[in-house]
CSV table of C-alpha atoms in Angstrom, one decimal:
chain,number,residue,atom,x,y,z
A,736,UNK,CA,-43.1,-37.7,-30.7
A,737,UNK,CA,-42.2,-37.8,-34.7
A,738,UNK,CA,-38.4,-38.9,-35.6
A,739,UNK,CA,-38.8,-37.2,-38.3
A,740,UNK,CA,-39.5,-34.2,-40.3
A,741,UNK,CA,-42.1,-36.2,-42.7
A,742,UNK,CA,-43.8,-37.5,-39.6
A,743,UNK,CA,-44.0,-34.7,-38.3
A,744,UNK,CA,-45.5,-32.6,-40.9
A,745,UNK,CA,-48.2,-35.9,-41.4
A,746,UNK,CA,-49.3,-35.6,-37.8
A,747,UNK,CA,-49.8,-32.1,-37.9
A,748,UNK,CA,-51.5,-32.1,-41.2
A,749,UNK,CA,-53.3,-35.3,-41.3
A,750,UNK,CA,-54.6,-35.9,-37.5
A,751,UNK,CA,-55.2,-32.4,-36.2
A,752,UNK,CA,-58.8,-31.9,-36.4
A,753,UNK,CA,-60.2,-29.6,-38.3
A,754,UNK,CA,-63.2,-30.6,-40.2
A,755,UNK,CA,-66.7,-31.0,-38.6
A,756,UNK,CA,-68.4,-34.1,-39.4
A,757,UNK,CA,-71.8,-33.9,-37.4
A,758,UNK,CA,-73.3,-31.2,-35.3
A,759,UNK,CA,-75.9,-32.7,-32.7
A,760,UNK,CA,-78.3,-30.4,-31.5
A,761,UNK,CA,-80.5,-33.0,-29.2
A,762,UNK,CA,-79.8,-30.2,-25.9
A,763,UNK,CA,-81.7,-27.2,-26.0
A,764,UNK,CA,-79.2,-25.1,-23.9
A,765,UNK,CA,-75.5,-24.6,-23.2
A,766,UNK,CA,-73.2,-27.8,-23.5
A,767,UNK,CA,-70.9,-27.6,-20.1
A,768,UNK,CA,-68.6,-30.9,-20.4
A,769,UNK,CA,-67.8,-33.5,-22.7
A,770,UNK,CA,-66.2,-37.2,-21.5
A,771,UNK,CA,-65.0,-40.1,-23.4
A,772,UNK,CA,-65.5,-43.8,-22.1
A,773,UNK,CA,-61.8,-45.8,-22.0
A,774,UNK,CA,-62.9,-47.6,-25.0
A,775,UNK,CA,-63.8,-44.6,-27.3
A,776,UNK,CA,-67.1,-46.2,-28.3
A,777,UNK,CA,-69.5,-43.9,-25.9
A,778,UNK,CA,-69.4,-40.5,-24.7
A,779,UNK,CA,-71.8,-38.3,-22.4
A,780,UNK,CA,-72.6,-34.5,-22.3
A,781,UNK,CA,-73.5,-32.6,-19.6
A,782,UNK,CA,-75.0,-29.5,-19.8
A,783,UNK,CA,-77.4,-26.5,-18.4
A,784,UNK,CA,-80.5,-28.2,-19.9
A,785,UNK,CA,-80.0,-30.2,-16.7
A,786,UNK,CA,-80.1,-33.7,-18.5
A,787,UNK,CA,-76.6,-36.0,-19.5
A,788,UNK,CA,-77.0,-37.6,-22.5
A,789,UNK,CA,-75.1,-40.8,-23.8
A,790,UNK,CA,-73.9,-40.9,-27.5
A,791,UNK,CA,-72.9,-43.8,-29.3
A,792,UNK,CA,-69.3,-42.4,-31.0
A,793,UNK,CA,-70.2,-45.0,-34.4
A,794,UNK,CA,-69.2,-43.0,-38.0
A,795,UNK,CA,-72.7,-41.7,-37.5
A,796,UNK,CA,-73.0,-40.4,-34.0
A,797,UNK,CA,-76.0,-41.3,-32.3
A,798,UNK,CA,-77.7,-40.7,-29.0
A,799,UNK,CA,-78.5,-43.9,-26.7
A,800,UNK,CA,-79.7,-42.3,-23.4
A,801,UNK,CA,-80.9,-39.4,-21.7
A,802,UNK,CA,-81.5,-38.8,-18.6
A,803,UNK,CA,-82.9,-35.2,-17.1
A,804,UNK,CA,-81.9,-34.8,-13.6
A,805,UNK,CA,-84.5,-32.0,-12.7
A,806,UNK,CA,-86.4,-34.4,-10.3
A,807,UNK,CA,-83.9,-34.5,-8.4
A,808,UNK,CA,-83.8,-31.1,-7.5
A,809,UNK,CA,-80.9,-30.6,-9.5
A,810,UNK,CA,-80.1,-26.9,-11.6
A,811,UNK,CA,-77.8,-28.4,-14.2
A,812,UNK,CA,-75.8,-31.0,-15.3
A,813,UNK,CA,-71.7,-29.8,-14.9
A,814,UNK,CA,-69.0,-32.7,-15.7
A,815,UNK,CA,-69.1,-36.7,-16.4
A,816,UNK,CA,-66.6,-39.5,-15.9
A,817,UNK,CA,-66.9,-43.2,-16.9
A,818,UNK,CA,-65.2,-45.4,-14.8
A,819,UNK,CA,-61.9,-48.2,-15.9
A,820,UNK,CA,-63.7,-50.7,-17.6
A,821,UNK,CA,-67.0,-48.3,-18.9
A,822,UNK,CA,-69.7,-50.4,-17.1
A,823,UNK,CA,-71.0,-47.2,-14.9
A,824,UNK,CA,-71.0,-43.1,-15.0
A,825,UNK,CA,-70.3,-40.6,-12.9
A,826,UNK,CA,-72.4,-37.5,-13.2
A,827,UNK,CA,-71.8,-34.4,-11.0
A,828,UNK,CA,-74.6,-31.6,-10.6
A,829,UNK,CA,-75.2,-28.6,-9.3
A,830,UNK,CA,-78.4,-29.2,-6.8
A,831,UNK,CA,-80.7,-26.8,-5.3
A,832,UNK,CA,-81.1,-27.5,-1.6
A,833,UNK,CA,-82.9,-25.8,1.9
A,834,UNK,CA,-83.0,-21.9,1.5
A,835,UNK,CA,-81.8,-22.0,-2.5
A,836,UNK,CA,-78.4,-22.8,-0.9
A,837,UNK,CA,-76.4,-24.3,-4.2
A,838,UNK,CA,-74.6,-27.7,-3.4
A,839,UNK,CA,-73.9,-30.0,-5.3
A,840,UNK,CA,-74.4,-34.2,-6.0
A,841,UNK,CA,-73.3,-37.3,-8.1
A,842,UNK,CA,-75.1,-39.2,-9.3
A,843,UNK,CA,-74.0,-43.2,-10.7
A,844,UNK,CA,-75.3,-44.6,-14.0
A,845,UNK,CA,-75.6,-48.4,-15.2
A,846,UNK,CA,-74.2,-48.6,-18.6
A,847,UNK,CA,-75.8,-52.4,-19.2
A,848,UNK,CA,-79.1,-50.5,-18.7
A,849,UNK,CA,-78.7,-46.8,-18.0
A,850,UNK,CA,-80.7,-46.8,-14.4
A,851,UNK,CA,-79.8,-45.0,-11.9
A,852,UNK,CA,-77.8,-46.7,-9.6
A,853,UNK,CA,-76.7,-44.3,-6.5
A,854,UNK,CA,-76.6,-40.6,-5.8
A,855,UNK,CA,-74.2,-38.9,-3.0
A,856,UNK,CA,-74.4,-35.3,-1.7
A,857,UNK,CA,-71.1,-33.4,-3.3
A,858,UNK,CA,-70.0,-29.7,-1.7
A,859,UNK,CA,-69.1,-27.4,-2.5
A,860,UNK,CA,-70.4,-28.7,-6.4
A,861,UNK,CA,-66.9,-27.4,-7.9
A,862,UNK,CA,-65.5,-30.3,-5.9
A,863,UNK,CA,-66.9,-32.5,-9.1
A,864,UNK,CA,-66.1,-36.1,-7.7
A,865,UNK,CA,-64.0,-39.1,-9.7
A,866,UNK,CA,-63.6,-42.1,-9.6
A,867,UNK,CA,-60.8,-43.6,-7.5
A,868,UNK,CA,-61.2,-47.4,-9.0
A,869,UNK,CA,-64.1,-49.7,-10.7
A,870,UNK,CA,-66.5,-49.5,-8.1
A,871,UNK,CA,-65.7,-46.5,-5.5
A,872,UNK,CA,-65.9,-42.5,-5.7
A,873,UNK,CA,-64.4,-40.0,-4.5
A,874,UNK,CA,-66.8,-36.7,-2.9
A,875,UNK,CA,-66.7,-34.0,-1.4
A,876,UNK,CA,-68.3,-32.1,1.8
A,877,UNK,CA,-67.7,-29.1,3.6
A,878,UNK,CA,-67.9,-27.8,7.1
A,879,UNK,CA,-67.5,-24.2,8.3
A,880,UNK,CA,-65.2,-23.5,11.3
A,881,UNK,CA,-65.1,-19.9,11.4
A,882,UNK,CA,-66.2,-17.3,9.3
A,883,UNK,CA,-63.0,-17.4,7.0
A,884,UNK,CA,-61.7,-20.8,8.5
A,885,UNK,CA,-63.4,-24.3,7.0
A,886,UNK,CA,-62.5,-27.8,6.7
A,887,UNK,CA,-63.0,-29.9,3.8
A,888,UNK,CA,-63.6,-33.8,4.0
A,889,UNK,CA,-62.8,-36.1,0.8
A,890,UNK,CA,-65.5,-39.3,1.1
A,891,UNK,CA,-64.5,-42.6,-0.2
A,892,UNK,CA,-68.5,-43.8,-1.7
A,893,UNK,CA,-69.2,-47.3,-3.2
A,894,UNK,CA,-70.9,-47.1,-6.1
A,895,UNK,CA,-73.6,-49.5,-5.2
A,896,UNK,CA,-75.1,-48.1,-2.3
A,897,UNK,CA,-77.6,-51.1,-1.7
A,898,UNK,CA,-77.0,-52.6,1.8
A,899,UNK,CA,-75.1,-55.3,0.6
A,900,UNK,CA,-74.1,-56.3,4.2
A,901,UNK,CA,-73.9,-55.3,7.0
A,902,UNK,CA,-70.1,-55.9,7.4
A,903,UNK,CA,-69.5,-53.8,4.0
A,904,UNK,CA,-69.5,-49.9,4.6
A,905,UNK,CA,-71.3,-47.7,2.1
A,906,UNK,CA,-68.7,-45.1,2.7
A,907,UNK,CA,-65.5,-44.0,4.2
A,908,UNK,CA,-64.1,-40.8,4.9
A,909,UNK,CA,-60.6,-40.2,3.0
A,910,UNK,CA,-59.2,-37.1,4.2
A,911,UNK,CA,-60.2,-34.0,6.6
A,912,UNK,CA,-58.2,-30.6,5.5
A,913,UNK,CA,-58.3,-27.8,6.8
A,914,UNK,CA,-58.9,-24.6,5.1
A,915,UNK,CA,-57.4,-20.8,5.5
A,916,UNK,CA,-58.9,-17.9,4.6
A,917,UNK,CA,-61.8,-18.8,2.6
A,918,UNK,CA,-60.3,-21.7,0.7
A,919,UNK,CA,-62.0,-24.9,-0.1
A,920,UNK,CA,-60.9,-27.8,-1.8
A,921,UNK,CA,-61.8,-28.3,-5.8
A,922,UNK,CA,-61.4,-30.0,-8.4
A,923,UNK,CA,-60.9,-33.7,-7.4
A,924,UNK,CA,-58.9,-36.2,-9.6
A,925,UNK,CA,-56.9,-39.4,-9.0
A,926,UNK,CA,-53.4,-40.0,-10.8
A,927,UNK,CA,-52.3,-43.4,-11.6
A,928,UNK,CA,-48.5,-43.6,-10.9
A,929,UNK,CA,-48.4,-47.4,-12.3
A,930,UNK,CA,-49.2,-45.8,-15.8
A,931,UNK,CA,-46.2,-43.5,-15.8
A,932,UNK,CA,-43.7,-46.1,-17.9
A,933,UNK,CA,-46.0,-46.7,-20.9
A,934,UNK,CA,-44.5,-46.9,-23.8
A,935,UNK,CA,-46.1,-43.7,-24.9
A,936,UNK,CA,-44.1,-41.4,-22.8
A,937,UNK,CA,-43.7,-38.1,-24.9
A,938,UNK,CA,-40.7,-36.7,-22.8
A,939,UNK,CA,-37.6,-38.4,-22.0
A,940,UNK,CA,-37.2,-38.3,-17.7
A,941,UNK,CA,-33.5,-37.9,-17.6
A,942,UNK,CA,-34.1,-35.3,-20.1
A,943,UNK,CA,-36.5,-34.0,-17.9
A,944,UNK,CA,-34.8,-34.3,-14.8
A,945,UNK,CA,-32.0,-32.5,-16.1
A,946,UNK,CA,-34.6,-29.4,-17.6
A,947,UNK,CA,-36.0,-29.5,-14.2
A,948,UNK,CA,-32.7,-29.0,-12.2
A,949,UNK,CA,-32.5,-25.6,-14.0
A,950,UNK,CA,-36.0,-24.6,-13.3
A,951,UNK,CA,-37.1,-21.6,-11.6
A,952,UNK,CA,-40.9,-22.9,-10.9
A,953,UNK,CA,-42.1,-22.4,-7.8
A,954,UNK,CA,-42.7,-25.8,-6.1
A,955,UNK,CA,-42.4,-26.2,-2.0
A,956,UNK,CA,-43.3,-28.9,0.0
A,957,UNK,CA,-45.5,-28.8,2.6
A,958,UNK,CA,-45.0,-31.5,6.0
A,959,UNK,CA,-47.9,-29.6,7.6
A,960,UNK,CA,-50.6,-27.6,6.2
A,961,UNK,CA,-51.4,-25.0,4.1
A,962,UNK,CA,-49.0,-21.8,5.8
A,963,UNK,CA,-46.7,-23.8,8.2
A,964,UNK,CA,-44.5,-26.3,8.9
A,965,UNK,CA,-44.1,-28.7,11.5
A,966,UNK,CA,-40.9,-27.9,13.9
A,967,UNK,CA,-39.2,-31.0,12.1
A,968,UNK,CA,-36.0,-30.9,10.2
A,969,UNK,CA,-36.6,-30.2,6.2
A,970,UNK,CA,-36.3,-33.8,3.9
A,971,UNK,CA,-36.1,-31.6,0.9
A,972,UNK,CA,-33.7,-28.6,1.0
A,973,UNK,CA,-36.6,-27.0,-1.5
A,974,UNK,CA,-37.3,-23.2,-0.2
A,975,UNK,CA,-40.2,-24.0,2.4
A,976,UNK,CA,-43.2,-21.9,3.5
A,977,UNK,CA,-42.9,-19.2,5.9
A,978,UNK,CA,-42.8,-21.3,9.4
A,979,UNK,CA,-44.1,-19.7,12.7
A,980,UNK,CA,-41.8,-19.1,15.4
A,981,UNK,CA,-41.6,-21.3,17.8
A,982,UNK,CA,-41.2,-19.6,21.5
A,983,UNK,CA,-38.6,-21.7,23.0
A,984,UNK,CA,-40.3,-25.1,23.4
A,985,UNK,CA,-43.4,-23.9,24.2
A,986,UNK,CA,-46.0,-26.3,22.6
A,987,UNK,CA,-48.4,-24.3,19.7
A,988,UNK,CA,-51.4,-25.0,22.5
A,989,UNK,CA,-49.9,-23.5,25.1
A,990,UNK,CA,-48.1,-20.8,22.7
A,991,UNK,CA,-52.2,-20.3,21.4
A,992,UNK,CA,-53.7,-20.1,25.0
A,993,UNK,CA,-51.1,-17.5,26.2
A,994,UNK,CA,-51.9,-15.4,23.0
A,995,UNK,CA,-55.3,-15.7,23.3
A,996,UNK,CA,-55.1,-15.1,27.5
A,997,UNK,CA,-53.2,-12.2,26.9
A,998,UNK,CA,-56.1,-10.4,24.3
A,999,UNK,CA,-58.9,-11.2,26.4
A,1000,UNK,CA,-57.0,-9.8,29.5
A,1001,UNK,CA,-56.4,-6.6,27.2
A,1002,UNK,CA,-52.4,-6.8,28.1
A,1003,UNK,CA,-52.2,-7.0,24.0
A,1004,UNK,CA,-54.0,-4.8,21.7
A,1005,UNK,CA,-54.4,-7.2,18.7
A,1006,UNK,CA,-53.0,-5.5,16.2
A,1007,UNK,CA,-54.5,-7.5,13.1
A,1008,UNK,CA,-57.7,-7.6,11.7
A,1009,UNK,CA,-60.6,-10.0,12.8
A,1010,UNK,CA,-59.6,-12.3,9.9
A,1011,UNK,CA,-55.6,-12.3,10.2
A,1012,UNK,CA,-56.6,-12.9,13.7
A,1013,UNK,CA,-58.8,-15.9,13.0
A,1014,UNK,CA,-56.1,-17.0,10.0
A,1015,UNK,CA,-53.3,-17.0,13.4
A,1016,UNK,CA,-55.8,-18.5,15.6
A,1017,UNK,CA,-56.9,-21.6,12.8
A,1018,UNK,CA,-53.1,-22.1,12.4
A,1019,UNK,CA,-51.8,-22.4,15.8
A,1020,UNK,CA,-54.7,-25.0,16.7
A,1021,UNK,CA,-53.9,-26.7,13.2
A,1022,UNK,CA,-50.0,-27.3,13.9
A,1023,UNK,CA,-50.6,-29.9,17.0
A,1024,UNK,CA,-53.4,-31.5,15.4
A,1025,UNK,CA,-52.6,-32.6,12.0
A,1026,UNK,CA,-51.5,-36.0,11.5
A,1027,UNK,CA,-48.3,-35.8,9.4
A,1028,UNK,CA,-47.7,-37.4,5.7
A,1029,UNK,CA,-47.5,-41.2,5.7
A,1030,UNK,CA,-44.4,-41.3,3.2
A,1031,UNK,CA,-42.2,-39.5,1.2
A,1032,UNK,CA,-44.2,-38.1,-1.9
A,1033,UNK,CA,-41.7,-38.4,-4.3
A,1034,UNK,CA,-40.2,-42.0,-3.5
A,1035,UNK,CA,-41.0,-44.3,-6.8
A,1036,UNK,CA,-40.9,-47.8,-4.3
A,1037,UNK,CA,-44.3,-49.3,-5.2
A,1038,UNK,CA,-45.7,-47.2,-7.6
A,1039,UNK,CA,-47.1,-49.4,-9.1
A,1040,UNK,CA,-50.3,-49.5,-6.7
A,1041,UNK,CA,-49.4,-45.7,-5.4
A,1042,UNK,CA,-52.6,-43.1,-6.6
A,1043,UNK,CA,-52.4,-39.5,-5.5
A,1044,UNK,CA,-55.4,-37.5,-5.3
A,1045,UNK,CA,-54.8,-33.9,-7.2
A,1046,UNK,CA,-57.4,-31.0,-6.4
A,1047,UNK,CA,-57.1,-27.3,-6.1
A,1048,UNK,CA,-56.6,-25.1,-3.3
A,1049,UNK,CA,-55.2,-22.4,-1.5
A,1050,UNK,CA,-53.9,-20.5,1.4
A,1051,UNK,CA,-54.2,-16.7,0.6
A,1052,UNK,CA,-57.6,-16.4,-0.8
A,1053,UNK,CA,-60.7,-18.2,-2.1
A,1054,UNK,CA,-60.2,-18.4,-5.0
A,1055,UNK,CA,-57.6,-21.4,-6.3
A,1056,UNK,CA,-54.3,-20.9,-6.4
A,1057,UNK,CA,-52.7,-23.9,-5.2
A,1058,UNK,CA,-52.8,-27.8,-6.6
A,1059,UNK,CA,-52.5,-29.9,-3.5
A,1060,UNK,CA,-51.5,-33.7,-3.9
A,1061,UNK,CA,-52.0,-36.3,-1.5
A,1062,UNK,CA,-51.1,-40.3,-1.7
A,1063,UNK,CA,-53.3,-42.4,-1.7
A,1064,UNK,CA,-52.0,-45.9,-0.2
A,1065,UNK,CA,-53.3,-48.9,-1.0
A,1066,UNK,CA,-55.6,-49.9,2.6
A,1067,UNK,CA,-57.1,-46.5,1.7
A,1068,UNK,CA,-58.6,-47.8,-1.6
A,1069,UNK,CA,-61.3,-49.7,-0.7
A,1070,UNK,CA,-64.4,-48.5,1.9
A,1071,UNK,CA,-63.7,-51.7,4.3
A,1072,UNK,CA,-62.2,-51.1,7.4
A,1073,UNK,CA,-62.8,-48.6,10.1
A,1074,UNK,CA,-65.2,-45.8,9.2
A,1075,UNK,CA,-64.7,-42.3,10.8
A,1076,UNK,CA,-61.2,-41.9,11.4
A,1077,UNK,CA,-61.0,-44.5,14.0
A,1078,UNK,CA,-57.3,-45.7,13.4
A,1079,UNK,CA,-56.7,-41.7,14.1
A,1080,UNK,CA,-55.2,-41.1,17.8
A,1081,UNK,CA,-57.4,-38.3,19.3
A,1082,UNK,CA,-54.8,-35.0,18.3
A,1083,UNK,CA,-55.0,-36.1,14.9
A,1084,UNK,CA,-57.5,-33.7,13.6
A,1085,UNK,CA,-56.4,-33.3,10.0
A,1086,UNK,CA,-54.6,-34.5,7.6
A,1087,UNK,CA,-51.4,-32.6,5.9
A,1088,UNK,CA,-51.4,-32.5,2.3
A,1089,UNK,CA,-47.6,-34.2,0.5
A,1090,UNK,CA,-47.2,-31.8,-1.4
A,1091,UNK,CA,-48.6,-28.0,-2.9
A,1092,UNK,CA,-47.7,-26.7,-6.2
A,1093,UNK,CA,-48.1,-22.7,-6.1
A,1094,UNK,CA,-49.7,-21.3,-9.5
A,1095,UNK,CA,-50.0,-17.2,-8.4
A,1096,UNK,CA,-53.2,-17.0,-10.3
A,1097,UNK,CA,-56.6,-18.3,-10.5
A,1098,UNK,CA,-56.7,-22.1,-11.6
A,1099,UNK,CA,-59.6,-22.2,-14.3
A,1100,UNK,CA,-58.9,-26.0,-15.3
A,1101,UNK,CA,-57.1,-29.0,-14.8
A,1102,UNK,CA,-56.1,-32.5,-16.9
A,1103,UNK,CA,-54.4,-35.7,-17.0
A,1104,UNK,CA,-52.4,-36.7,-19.5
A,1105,UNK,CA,-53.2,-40.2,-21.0
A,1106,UNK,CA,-50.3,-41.7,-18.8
A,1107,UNK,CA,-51.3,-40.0,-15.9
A,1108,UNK,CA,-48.0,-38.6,-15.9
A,1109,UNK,CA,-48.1,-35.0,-16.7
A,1110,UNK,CA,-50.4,-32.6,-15.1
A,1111,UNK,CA,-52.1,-29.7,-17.5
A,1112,UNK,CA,-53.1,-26.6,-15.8
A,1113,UNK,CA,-55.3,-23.6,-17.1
A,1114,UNK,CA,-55.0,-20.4,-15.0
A,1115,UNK,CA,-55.0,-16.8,-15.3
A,1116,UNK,CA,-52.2,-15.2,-13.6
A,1117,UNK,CA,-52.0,-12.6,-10.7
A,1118,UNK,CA,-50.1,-9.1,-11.4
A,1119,UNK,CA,-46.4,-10.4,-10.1
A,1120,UNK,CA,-45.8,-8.5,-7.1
A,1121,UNK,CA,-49.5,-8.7,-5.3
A,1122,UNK,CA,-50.1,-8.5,-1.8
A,1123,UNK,CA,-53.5,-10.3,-0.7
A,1124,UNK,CA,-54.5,-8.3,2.3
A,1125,UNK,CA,-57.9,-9.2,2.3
A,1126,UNK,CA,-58.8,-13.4,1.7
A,1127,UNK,CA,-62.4,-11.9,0.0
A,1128,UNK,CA,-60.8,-9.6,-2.2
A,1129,UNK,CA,-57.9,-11.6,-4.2
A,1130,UNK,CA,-55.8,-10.1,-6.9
A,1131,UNK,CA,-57.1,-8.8,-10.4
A,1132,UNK,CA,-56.5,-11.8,-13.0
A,1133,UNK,CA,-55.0,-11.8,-16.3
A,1134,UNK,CA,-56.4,-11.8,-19.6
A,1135,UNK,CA,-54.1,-14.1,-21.1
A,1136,UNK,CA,-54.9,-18.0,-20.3
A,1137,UNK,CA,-52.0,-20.3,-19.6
A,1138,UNK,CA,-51.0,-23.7,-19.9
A,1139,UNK,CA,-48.6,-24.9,-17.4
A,1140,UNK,CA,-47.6,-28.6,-17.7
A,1141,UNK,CA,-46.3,-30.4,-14.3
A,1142,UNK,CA,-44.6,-33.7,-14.2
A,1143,UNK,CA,-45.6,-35.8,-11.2
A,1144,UNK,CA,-42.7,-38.1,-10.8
A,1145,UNK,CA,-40.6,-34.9,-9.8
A,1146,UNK,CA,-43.1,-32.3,-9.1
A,1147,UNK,CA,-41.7,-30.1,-10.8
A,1148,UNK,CA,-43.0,-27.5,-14.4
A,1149,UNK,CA,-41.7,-29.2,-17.1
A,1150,UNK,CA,-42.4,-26.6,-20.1
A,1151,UNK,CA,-42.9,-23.2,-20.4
A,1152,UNK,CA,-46.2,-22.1,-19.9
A,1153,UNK,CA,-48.2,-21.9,-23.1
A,1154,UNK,CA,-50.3,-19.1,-24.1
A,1155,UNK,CA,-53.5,-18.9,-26.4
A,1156,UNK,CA,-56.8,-18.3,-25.4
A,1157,UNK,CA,-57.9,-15.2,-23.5
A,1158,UNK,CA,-60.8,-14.4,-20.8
A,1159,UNK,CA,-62.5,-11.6,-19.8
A,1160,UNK,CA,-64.8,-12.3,-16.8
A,1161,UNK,CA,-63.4,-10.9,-13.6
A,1162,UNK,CA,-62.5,-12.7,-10.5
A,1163,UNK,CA,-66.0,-13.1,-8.8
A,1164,UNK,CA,-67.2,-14.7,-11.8
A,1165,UNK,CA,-64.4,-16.9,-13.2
A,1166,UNK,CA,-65.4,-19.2,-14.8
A,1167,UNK,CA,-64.1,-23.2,-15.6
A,1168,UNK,CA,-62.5,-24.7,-18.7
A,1169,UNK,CA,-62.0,-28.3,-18.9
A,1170,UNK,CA,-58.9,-29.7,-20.7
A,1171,UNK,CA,-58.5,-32.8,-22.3
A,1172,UNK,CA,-55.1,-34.5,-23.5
A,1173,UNK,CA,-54.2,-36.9,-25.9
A,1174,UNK,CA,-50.8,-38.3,-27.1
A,1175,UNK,CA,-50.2,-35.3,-29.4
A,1176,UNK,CA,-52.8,-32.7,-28.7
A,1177,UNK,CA,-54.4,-30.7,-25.8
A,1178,UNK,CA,-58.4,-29.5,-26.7
């Protein structure tokens, strides 16, 4: 961002932080998540102590509010948000419900006078929630289909959950997705594609464009879900994922019923394990019943009211290894309208995702940048070559943590990955790291 060498050496010398001004002590166990209100003036902290506290961010930082969560059943406090103009927060939780099943809620506070204004079941809790505009917020829920096979549902909530009126739904449900092999969906956040031409733009896009023709990043585009495609001709001549075969115009149902006929009838010996089996069964059903992607992902008409919704993934494993992006059109934004799917036709199960971005590792964190342009990924890689055999057992992960930085008006990795901090807990226990970005600096 400097033009020259003077600037240069001033911003890194005279705005990287480095001295500590105040250390506040008010929570009595581990901090978990830090967020900044759009104005800079307040921030709130989440942490294990199970309370969020609101700070006033004055020369001398002081605390306004705290509010402990624990009557509510909840374990902890895990990640905040404030919403566009800083009148209300978003606070996600991990909750302890029937049979010490963890789930997970959000909760939405008044910032006029810190009450508590709504609170919405969230699941799986690593779902987190945002917000998708002033007033409305995005959660999650989860339903299990098999014993590897699941579908994920994205709610649309209102903040005030009041019945205003009968006429005004409380909530609307988003998205269904199915999910393979143990997958669920993570990680929610919304992009703001009318932010992408501020004048703060630290890359130049033809620059980019050109850097990203000679990329070798792995980005495919999905018309269907997760693993297949639909039988339609490619938009993009990007490498796509492995499609099924299609037996000579025989429709996936009938393709399915034959397959399973022929098992039950014993005249084929099934010659995969009860979870490939139940992998092949989930996507044959899911190829007929998915309604396809509204628009073309990539096409810059109207982005000025365009919002995708970014979350992790994945196909191969449980654990996340894949950012899916969906659009978000504009008579989605709002919780008017029909309810439950009702402007679905009936074979329109679930929704395809527009687009998957492949990491090969274990996503550990995700963050805007301040334009909602640029995508920053944490993750710990997976040895190169790995075969996932087993969904329940994915690949050993790397040591090394890295930064991968993805630009959303081409979808494709932009820099090379950077590398600096290292990890140590294995798979099973992985645990989150929250990024934030500024104009010049990732924390």
């Amino acid at each position: 961002a400097a033009v020259s060498w003077y600037d240069e050496f001033q911003r890194l010398y005279d705005t990287i932080p480095c001295v500590e001004v105040q250390a506040l002590k008010e929570h009595n166990d581990q901090v978990l998540h830090l967020s900044f209100s759009h104005s800079g003036c307040l921030f709130a902290s989440c942490s294990k102590d199970c309370t969020v506290k609101i700070w006033s961010n004055e020369l001398d930082i002081s605390l306004q509010h705290s509010s402990n969560m624990r009557p509510y059943n909840w374990s902890y406090t895990q990640f905040s948000q404030f919403n566009s103009d800083d009148s209300l927060l978003l606070v996600s939780g991990v909750f302890v419900g029937p049979h010490n099943s963890s789930s997970g809620e959000i909760a939405v506070i008044s910032m006029e006078n810190f009450t508590l204004l709504s609170r919405v079941r969230n699941k799986p809790y690593d779902v987190f929630g945002c917000w998708l505009n002033e007033t409305n917020l995005i959660s999650g829920n989860l339903h299990r289909i098999g014993r590897i096979t699941s579908c994920s549902v994205l709610w649309l909530n209102n903040a005030f959950q009041g019945i205003e009126s009968e006429n005004v739904n409380v909530v609307k449900r988003l998205f269904k997705i199915q999910n393979l092999n143990a997958s669920t969906i993570r990680t929610v956040m919304v992009a703001d594609c009318s932010r992408y031409d501020s004048p703060d733009l630290l890359l130049d896009y033809e620059e980019q464009l050109a850097a990203s023709s000679t990329s070798t990043c792995p980005v495919f585009d999905l018309g269907s879900d997760s693993e297949e495609e639909e039988a339609k001709p490619k938009q993009t001549p990007e490498p796509a994922v492995q499609e099924l075969p299609d037996e000579g115009g025989v429709t996936a149902e009938d393709g399915l019923q034959q397959f399973l006929d022929d098992i039950m009838e014993g005249r084929v010996r099934p010659a995969m394990t009860e979870t490939e089996l139940e992998t092949k069964v989930a996507e044959l059903f899911v190829r007929n019943r998915t309604k396809p992607p509204e628009l073309n992902v990539l096409s810059t008409d109207s982005n000025s009211k365009t919002k995708y919704l970014i979350f992790t993934t994945g196909c191969l494993t449980y654990s996340p290894h894949q950012i899916g992006i969906k659009r978000i059109l504009p008579h989605q934004m709002t919780t008017a309208g029909p309810v439950l799917g009702e402007e679905r036709r009936s074979d329109e199960f679930f929704d395809s995702l527009d687009h998957v971005i492949d990491i090969h590792g274990h996503i550990i964190g995700m963050g805007l940048s301040p334009d909602h342009r640029y995508l920053y990924v944490n993750s710990r890689a997976w040895p190169r070559n790995c075969v996932i055999s087993d969904p329940m057992q994915p690949p050993p992960i790397a040591e090394e943590i890295d930064l991968h930085v993805f630009d959303l008006k081409t979808m494709k990795e932009v820099k090379r990955a950077l590398r600096a901090h290292r990890a140590y807990t294995p798979n099973e226990e992985c645990f989150f790291i929250f990024l934030d970005v500024s104009r010049d600096f990732v924390a």
